[in-house]
PDB file of C-alpha atoms and ligand atoms in Angstrom:
ATOM      1  CA  UNK A1489      81.336  93.051-132.662  1.00 91.00           C
ATOM      2  CA  UNK A1490      78.646  94.012-130.478  1.00 91.00           C
ATOM      3  CA  UNK A1491      77.499  97.183-131.828  1.00 94.00           C
ATOM      4  CA  UNK A1492      76.883  95.278-135.264  1.00 96.00           C
ATOM      5  CA  UNK A1493      74.184  92.880-133.689  1.00 97.00           C
ATOM      6  CA  UNK A1494      70.877  94.119-135.047  1.00 97.00           C
ATOM      7  CA  UNK A1495      68.386  91.554-132.910  1.00 97.00           C
ATOM      8  CA  UNK A1496      69.230  88.404-131.028  1.00 98.00           C
ATOM      9  CA  UNK A1497      67.092  85.573-132.778  1.00 98.00           C
ATOM     10  CA  UNK A1498      67.802  82.231-129.979  1.00 98.00           C
ATOM     11  CA  UNK A1499      69.814  83.463-126.658  1.00 98.00           C
ATOM     12  CA  UNK A1500      72.591  81.184-125.626  1.00 98.00           C
ATOM     13  CA  UNK A1501      71.628  79.702-122.625  1.00 98.00           C
ATOM     14  CA  UNK A1502      67.826  78.291-124.709  1.00 98.00           C
ATOM     15  CA  UNK A1503      70.889  76.800-127.563  1.00 98.00           C
ATOM     16  CA  UNK A1504      72.535  75.146-124.450  1.00 98.00           C
ATOM     17  CA  UNK A1505      69.314  73.438-123.587  1.00 98.00           C
ATOM     18  CA  UNK A1506      68.043  72.236-126.568  1.00 98.00           C
ATOM     19  CA  UNK A1507      72.188  71.394-127.755  1.00 98.00           C
ATOM     20  CA  UNK A1508      71.245  69.309-124.669  1.00 98.00           C
ATOM     21  CA  UNK A1509      68.262  67.310-125.788  1.00 98.00           C
ATOM     22  CA  UNK A1510      69.546  66.764-129.022  1.00 98.00           C
ATOM     23  CA  UNK A1511      72.159  65.108-127.888  1.00 98.00           C
ATOM     24  CA  UNK A1512      69.705  62.875-125.521  1.00 97.00           C
ATOM     25  CA  UNK A1513      67.746  62.176-128.739  1.00 97.00           C
ATOM     26  CA  UNK A1514      70.671  60.791-130.604  1.00 97.00           C
ATOM     27  CA  UNK A1515      72.081  59.553-127.997  1.00 96.00           C
ATOM     28  CA  UNK A1516      68.919  56.829-127.773  1.00 94.00           C
ATOM     29  CA  UNK A1517      68.749  56.090-130.856  1.00 94.00           C
ATOM     30  CA  UNK A1518      72.665  55.296-131.226  1.00 93.00           C
ATOM     31  CA  UNK A1519      73.235  52.272-128.461  1.00 90.00           C
ATOM     32  CA  UNK A1520      71.603  48.885-128.629  1.00 86.00           C
ATOM     33  CA  UNK A1521      70.099  47.211-129.660  1.00 83.00           C
ATOM     34  CA  UNK A1522      69.784  50.369-132.993  1.00 80.00           C
ATOM     35  CA  UNK A1523      73.718  50.653-133.191  1.00 81.00           C
ATOM     36  CA  UNK A1524      76.643  49.597-131.021  1.00 79.00           C
ATOM     37  CA  UNK A1525      79.395  51.391-129.153  1.00 72.00           C
ATOM     38  CA  UNK A1526      82.658  52.005-131.213  1.00 75.00           C
ATOM     39  CA  UNK A1527      80.600  52.303-134.474  1.00 91.00           C
ATOM     40  CA  UNK A1528      79.844  55.672-134.669  1.00 95.00           C
ATOM     41  CA  UNK A1529      81.738  58.844-136.499  1.00 97.00           C
ATOM     42  CA  UNK A1530      80.311  62.355-136.107  1.00 98.00           C
ATOM     43  CA  UNK A1531      80.963  64.508-139.409  1.00 98.00           C
ATOM     44  CA  UNK A1532      80.809  68.241-138.295  1.00 98.00           C
ATOM     45  CA  UNK A1533      81.079  70.135-141.460  1.00 97.00           C
ATOM     46  CA  UNK A1534      83.573  72.751-141.086  1.00 96.00           C
ATOM     47  CA  UNK A1535      83.812  75.593-140.078  1.00 94.00           C
ATOM     48  CA  UNK A1536      80.494  76.504-139.323  1.00 96.00           C
ATOM     49  CA  UNK A1537      79.418  73.410-137.415  1.00 98.00           C
ATOM     50  CA  UNK A1538      82.705  73.658-135.273  1.00 97.00           C
ATOM     51  CA  UNK A1539      81.094  74.967-131.962  1.00 98.00           C
ATOM     52  CA  UNK A1540      77.712  73.016-132.069  1.00 98.00           C
ATOM     53  CA  UNK A1541      79.789  70.261-132.077  1.00 98.00           C
ATOM     54  CA  UNK A1542      81.782  70.944-129.985  1.00 98.00           C
ATOM     55  CA  UNK A1543      78.912  71.116-127.301  1.00 98.00           C
ATOM     56  CA  UNK A1544      76.708  68.241-128.823  1.00 98.00           C
ATOM     57  CA  UNK A1545      79.453  65.371-128.065  1.00 98.00           C
ATOM     58  CA  UNK A1546      79.902  66.643-124.476  1.00 98.00           C
ATOM     59  CA  UNK A1547      76.622  65.017-123.628  1.00 98.00           C
ATOM     60  CA  UNK A1548      76.827  62.044-125.774  1.00 97.00           C
ATOM     61  CA  UNK A1549      78.628  59.758-123.388  1.00 96.00           C
ATOM     62  CA  UNK A1550      79.048  56.620-126.013  1.00 94.00           C
ATOM     63  CA  UNK A1551      82.526  55.867-127.607  1.00 95.00           C
ATOM     64  CA  UNK A1552      82.569  57.552-130.998  1.00 96.00           C
ATOM     65  CA  UNK A1553      85.134  58.678-133.339  1.00 97.00           C
ATOM     66  CA  UNK A1554      85.300  62.251-135.558  1.00 98.00           C
ATOM     67  CA  UNK A1555      85.791  62.372-138.669  1.00 98.00           C
ATOM     68  CA  UNK A1556      86.694  66.006-140.357  1.00 97.00           C
ATOM     69  CA  UNK A1557      84.911  67.983-143.462  1.00 97.00           C
ATOM     70  CA  UNK A1558      85.159  71.193-145.009  1.00 96.00           C
ATOM     71  CA  UNK A1559      82.447  72.556-147.472  1.00 93.00           C
ATOM     72  CA  UNK A1560      82.016  75.715-148.775  1.00 85.00           C
ATOM     73  CA  UNK A1561      79.014  76.861-150.289  1.00 79.00           C
ATOM     74  CA  UNK A1562      78.878  80.936-148.134  1.00 69.00           C
ATOM     75  CA  UNK A1563      82.310  82.109-149.762  1.00 67.00           C
ATOM     76  CA  UNK A1564      83.620  85.455-148.362  1.00 71.00           C
ATOM     77  CA  UNK A1565      81.053  87.252-147.738  1.00 73.00           C
ATOM     78  CA  UNK A1566      78.213  86.167-149.945  1.00 73.00           C
ATOM     79  CA  UNK A1567      74.530  85.639-148.378  1.00 75.00           C
ATOM     80  CA  UNK A1568      73.769  83.367-151.067  1.00 72.00           C
ATOM     81  CA  UNK A1569      74.692  79.501-151.560  1.00 69.00           C
ATOM     82  CA  UNK A1570      77.355  79.658-154.604  1.00 69.00           C
ATOM     83  CA  UNK A1571      76.467  76.208-154.501  1.00 81.00           C
ATOM     84  CA  UNK A1572      78.492  73.545-152.232  1.00 86.00           C
ATOM     85  CA  UNK A1573      82.231  72.234-152.582  1.00 89.00           C
ATOM     86  CA  UNK A1574      83.891  69.739-150.455  1.00 92.00           C
ATOM     87  CA  UNK A1575      87.399  71.602-149.851  1.00 92.00           C
ATOM     88  CA  UNK A1576      88.745  68.860-147.682  1.00 95.00           C
ATOM     89  CA  UNK A1577      88.382  65.772-145.779  1.00 95.00           C
ATOM     90  CA  UNK A1578      90.267  64.003-142.730  1.00 97.00           C
ATOM     91  CA  UNK A1579      87.347  60.917-142.139  1.00 97.00           C
ATOM     92  CA  UNK A1580      89.554  58.227-141.346  1.00 94.00           C
ATOM     93  CA  UNK A1581      88.041  55.027-142.908  1.00 95.00           C
ATOM     94  CA  UNK A1582      84.955  54.928-141.972  1.00 96.00           C
ATOM     95  CA  UNK A1583      83.349  51.952-144.008  1.00 96.00           C
ATOM     96  CA  UNK A1584      80.297  50.467-142.450  1.00 96.00           C
ATOM     97  CA  UNK A1585      80.874  53.416-139.403  1.00 96.00           C
ATOM     98  CA  UNK A1586      77.059  54.856-138.116  1.00 96.00           C
ATOM     99  CA  UNK A1587      77.479  58.372-139.608  1.00 98.00           C
ATOM    100  CA  UNK A1588      76.227  61.410-138.369  1.00 98.00           C
ATOM    101  CA  UNK A1589      76.792  64.691-139.929  1.00 98.00           C
ATOM    102  CA  UNK A1590      76.371  68.082-138.230  1.00 98.00           C
ATOM    103  CA  UNK A1591      75.687  71.132-139.174  1.00 98.00           C
ATOM    104  CA  UNK A1592      75.056  74.698-138.574  1.00 98.00           C
ATOM    105  CA  UNK A1593      72.306  75.603-140.918  1.00 97.00           C
ATOM    106  CA  UNK A1594      69.947  74.228-143.514  1.00 97.00           C
ATOM    107  CA  UNK A1595      69.048  76.396-146.161  1.00 95.00           C
ATOM    108  CA  UNK A1596      68.828  75.553-150.037  1.00 92.00           C
ATOM    109  CA  UNK A1597      69.702  72.007-148.575  1.00 94.00           C
ATOM    110  CA  UNK A1598      73.049  71.479-150.807  1.00 93.00           C
ATOM    111  CA  UNK A1599      75.104  70.796-148.436  1.00 95.00           C
ATOM    112  CA  UNK A1600      73.475  67.979-147.387  1.00 96.00           C
ATOM    113  CA  UNK A1601      72.836  66.173-151.131  1.00 94.00           C
ATOM    114  CA  UNK A1602      76.521  66.575-151.642  1.00 94.00           C
ATOM    115  CA  UNK A1603      77.900  65.284-148.290  1.00 96.00           C
ATOM    116  CA  UNK A1604      75.175  62.350-148.010  1.00 97.00           C
ATOM    117  CA  UNK A1605      76.097  60.729-151.557  1.00 96.00           C
ATOM    118  CA  UNK A1606      79.633  61.280-150.677  1.00 96.00           C
ATOM    119  CA  UNK A1607      80.131  59.995-147.267  1.00 97.00           C
ATOM    120  CA  UNK A1608      77.802  56.586-148.137  1.00 97.00           C
ATOM    121  CA  UNK A1609      80.365  56.128-151.629  1.00 97.00           C
ATOM    122  CA  UNK A1610      82.787  56.325-148.982  1.00 96.00           C
ATOM    123  CA  UNK A1611      81.374  53.200-147.805  1.00 97.00           C
ATOM    124  CA  UNK A1612      79.639  54.422-144.888  1.00 97.00           C
ATOM    125  CA  UNK A1613      77.120  52.192-143.454  1.00 95.00           C
ATOM    126  CA  UNK A1614      74.299  54.914-142.466  1.00 96.00           C
ATOM    127  CA  UNK A1615      74.739  58.379-142.687  1.00 97.00           C
ATOM    128  CA  UNK A1616      71.998  60.093-140.439  1.00 98.00           C
ATOM    129  CA  UNK A1617      72.253  64.326-140.434  1.00 98.00           C
ATOM    130  CA  UNK A1618      71.809  66.601-137.690  1.00 98.00           C
ATOM    131  CA  UNK A1619      70.964  70.096-138.172  1.00 98.00           C
ATOM    132  CA  UNK A1620      71.564  72.944-135.238  1.00 98.00           C
ATOM    133  CA  UNK A1621      68.974  75.688-137.611  1.00 98.00           C
ATOM    134  CA  UNK A1622      66.201  75.062-140.392  1.00 98.00           C
ATOM    135  CA  UNK A1623      65.781  78.102-142.487  1.00 97.00           C
ATOM    136  CA  UNK A1624      61.793  78.369-143.351  1.00 96.00           C
ATOM    137  CA  UNK A1625      61.810  78.377-146.580  1.00 94.00           C
ATOM    138  CA  UNK A1626      60.066  75.668-148.941  1.00 93.00           C
ATOM    139  CA  UNK A1627      63.176  74.621-150.321  1.00 92.00           C
ATOM    140  CA  UNK A1628      64.616  73.480-146.784  1.00 90.00           C
ATOM    141  CA  UNK A1629      61.335  71.294-146.048  1.00 90.00           C
ATOM    142  CA  UNK A1630      62.268  69.317-148.509  1.00 93.00           C
ATOM    143  CA  UNK A1631      65.549  68.069-147.457  1.00 95.00           C
ATOM    144  CA  UNK A1632      65.280  64.994-145.181  1.00 95.00           C
ATOM    145  CA  UNK A1633      67.287  65.680-141.777  1.00 97.00           C
ATOM    146  CA  UNK A1634      67.286  63.279-138.565  1.00 98.00           C
ATOM    147  CA  UNK A1635      67.737  66.474-136.060  1.00 98.00           C
ATOM    148  CA  UNK A1636      66.809  69.590-136.320  1.00 98.00           C
ATOM    149  CA  UNK A1637      67.458  72.010-133.321  1.00 98.00           C
ATOM    150  CA  UNK A1638      65.907  75.501-134.125  1.00 98.00           C
ATOM    151  CA  UNK A1639      63.528  76.354-137.326  1.00 97.00           C
ATOM    152  CA  UNK A1640      64.447  80.079-137.870  1.00 97.00           C
ATOM    153  CA  UNK A1641      62.501  82.922-140.213  1.00 97.00           C
ATOM    154  CA  UNK A1642      64.395  83.407-143.550  1.00 96.00           C
ATOM    155  CA  UNK A1643      66.897  85.685-142.778  1.00 95.00           C
ATOM    156  CA  UNK A1644      70.871  85.404-142.502  1.00 96.00           C
ATOM    157  CA  UNK A1645      71.902  85.018-139.113  1.00 97.00           C
ATOM    158  CA  UNK A1646      75.376  84.672-137.166  1.00 98.00           C
ATOM    159  CA  UNK A1647      76.824  83.211-133.692  1.00 98.00           C
ATOM    160  CA  UNK A1648      77.555  80.270-132.341  1.00 98.00           C
ATOM    161  CA  UNK A1649      79.833  79.206-135.180  1.00 98.00           C
ATOM    162  CA  UNK A1650      77.906  81.016-137.748  1.00 97.00           C
ATOM    163  CA  UNK A1651      79.728  83.583-139.376  1.00 96.00           C
ATOM    164  CA  UNK A1652      79.532  86.542-142.320  1.00 95.00           C
ATOM    165  CA  UNK A1653      83.182  86.668-143.562  1.00 93.00           C
ATOM    166  CA  UNK A1654      84.848  84.587-141.145  1.00 94.00           C
ATOM    167  CA  UNK A1655      83.553  86.337-138.424  1.00 97.00           C
ATOM    168  CA  UNK A1656      81.218  86.655-136.129  1.00 98.00           C
ATOM    169  CA  UNK A1657      81.160  82.633-134.757  1.00 98.00           C
ATOM    170  CA  UNK A1658      82.173  83.536-131.283  1.00 98.00           C
ATOM    171  CA  UNK A1659      78.907  85.245-130.739  1.00 98.00           C
ATOM    172  CA  UNK A1660      77.582  83.322-128.145  1.00 98.00           C
ATOM    173  CA  UNK A1661      73.642  84.160-129.149  1.00 98.00           C
ATOM    174  CA  UNK A1662      72.484  82.894-132.557  1.00 98.00           C
ATOM    175  CA  UNK A1663      71.594  86.955-134.108  1.00 98.00           C
ATOM    176  CA  UNK A1664      70.726  88.913-137.157  1.00 98.00           C
ATOM    177  CA  UNK A1665      73.676  91.793-138.195  1.00 97.00           C
ATOM    178  CA  UNK A1666      72.653  95.492-138.956  1.00 96.00           C
ATOM    179  CA  UNK A1667      72.183  96.580-142.564  1.00 93.00           C
ATOM    180  CA  UNK A1668      75.994  98.764-142.173  1.00 93.00           C
ATOM    181  CA  UNK A1669      77.932  95.426-141.673  1.00 93.00           C
ATOM    182  CA  UNK A1670      76.987  94.061-145.783  1.00 90.00           C
ATOM    183  CA  UNK A1671      77.011  97.610-147.076  1.00 80.00           C
ATOM    184  CA  UNK A1672      80.440  97.104-148.628  1.00 62.00           C
TER     185      UNK A1672
HETATM  186  P1  5GP B1087      73.134  74.961-147.793  1.00 50.60           P
HETATM  187  O1  5GP B1087      73.536  74.061-148.497  1.00 50.60           O
HETATM  188  O2  5GP B1087      71.791  73.609-147.514  1.00 50.60           O
HETATM  189  O3  5GP B1087      71.491  76.051-148.482  1.00 50.60           O
HETATM  190  O4  5GP B1087      73.123  75.760-146.969  1.00 50.60           O
HETATM  191  C1  5GP B1087      74.509  75.214-145.733  1.00 50.60           C
HETATM  192  C2  5GP B1087      75.671  76.128-145.749  1.00 50.60           C
HETATM  193  O5  5GP B1087      75.225  77.688-145.919  1.00 50.60           O
HETATM  194  C3  5GP B1087      75.266  76.319-144.001  1.00 50.60           C
HETATM  195  O6  5GP B1087      76.198  75.176-143.730  1.00 50.60           O
HETATM  196  C4  5GP B1087      76.687  77.826-144.099  1.00 50.60           C
HETATM  197  O7  5GP B1087      77.428  77.645-144.180  1.00 50.60           O
HETATM  198  C5  5GP B1087      75.967  78.653-144.888  1.00 50.60           C
HETATM  199  N1  5GP B1087      74.481  80.170-144.365  1.00 50.60           N
HETATM  200  C6  5GP B1087      73.165  79.598-145.009  1.00 50.60           C
HETATM  201  N2  5GP B1087      72.673  80.198-144.587  1.00 50.60           N
HETATM  202  C7  5GP B1087      73.382  80.613-143.667  1.00 50.60           C
HETATM  203  C8  5GP B1087      73.010  81.843-142.878  1.00 50.60           C
HETATM  204  O8  5GP B1087      71.788  82.156-142.413  1.00 50.60           O
HETATM  205  N3  5GP B1087      74.010  82.445-142.217  1.00 50.60           N
HETATM  206  C9  5GP B1087      75.075  81.686-141.970  1.00 50.60           C
HETATM  207  N4  5GP B1087      76.130  82.795-141.597  1.00 50.60           N
HETATM  208  N5  5GP B1087      75.744  80.999-143.264  1.00 50.60           N
HETATM  209  C10 5GP B1087      74.158  80.171-143.561  1.00 50.60           C
HETATM  210 MG1   MG B1088      78.398  75.423-143.373  1.00 50.60          MG
END
């Protein structure tokens, strides 16, 4: 696995530092007078946001629930989105609750455009979005997101939850892969 890494884009220590800053900002925005404890549901989009969300919420010292959404946009070994699709949800009752959607990366924006209205439809009071990464593409910058960890170049990245063909999620750094990996 290590031999497949081309270069490290964001090392684990920088991720950890930024995740903590995001959590502090989120905590400030989700406590009185703006919101009350116990009204918040954090929704990571599986599978990519799993690791980011696990680290993030441990720095958010307020009462919250977790809901899960599985969305597929890059099935298998595709390197460009094939259109987003909700494959499953385990949200509980989100009527009247404040939702914080957590995802690994904002690329075409298709996932956010699909999921945010779906959560509103289910009765969420508010829906905010938190992306670890945002790709440097005009189409990504046009989509409103509330919290962004890092802006990254328009390259395919893996690690810290992000995959290629469901692998490399366990790399602690965010990296690019050597061309031979995609060779097929
Ligand atoms: P969007 O719907 O904004 O086009 O893409 C969002 C989803 O596509 C992300 O949640 C992620 O699963 C996948 N994705 C987009 N860009 C990348 C990338 O560079 N690497 C990986 N591993 N997944 C990506
Ligand atoms: Mg994803």
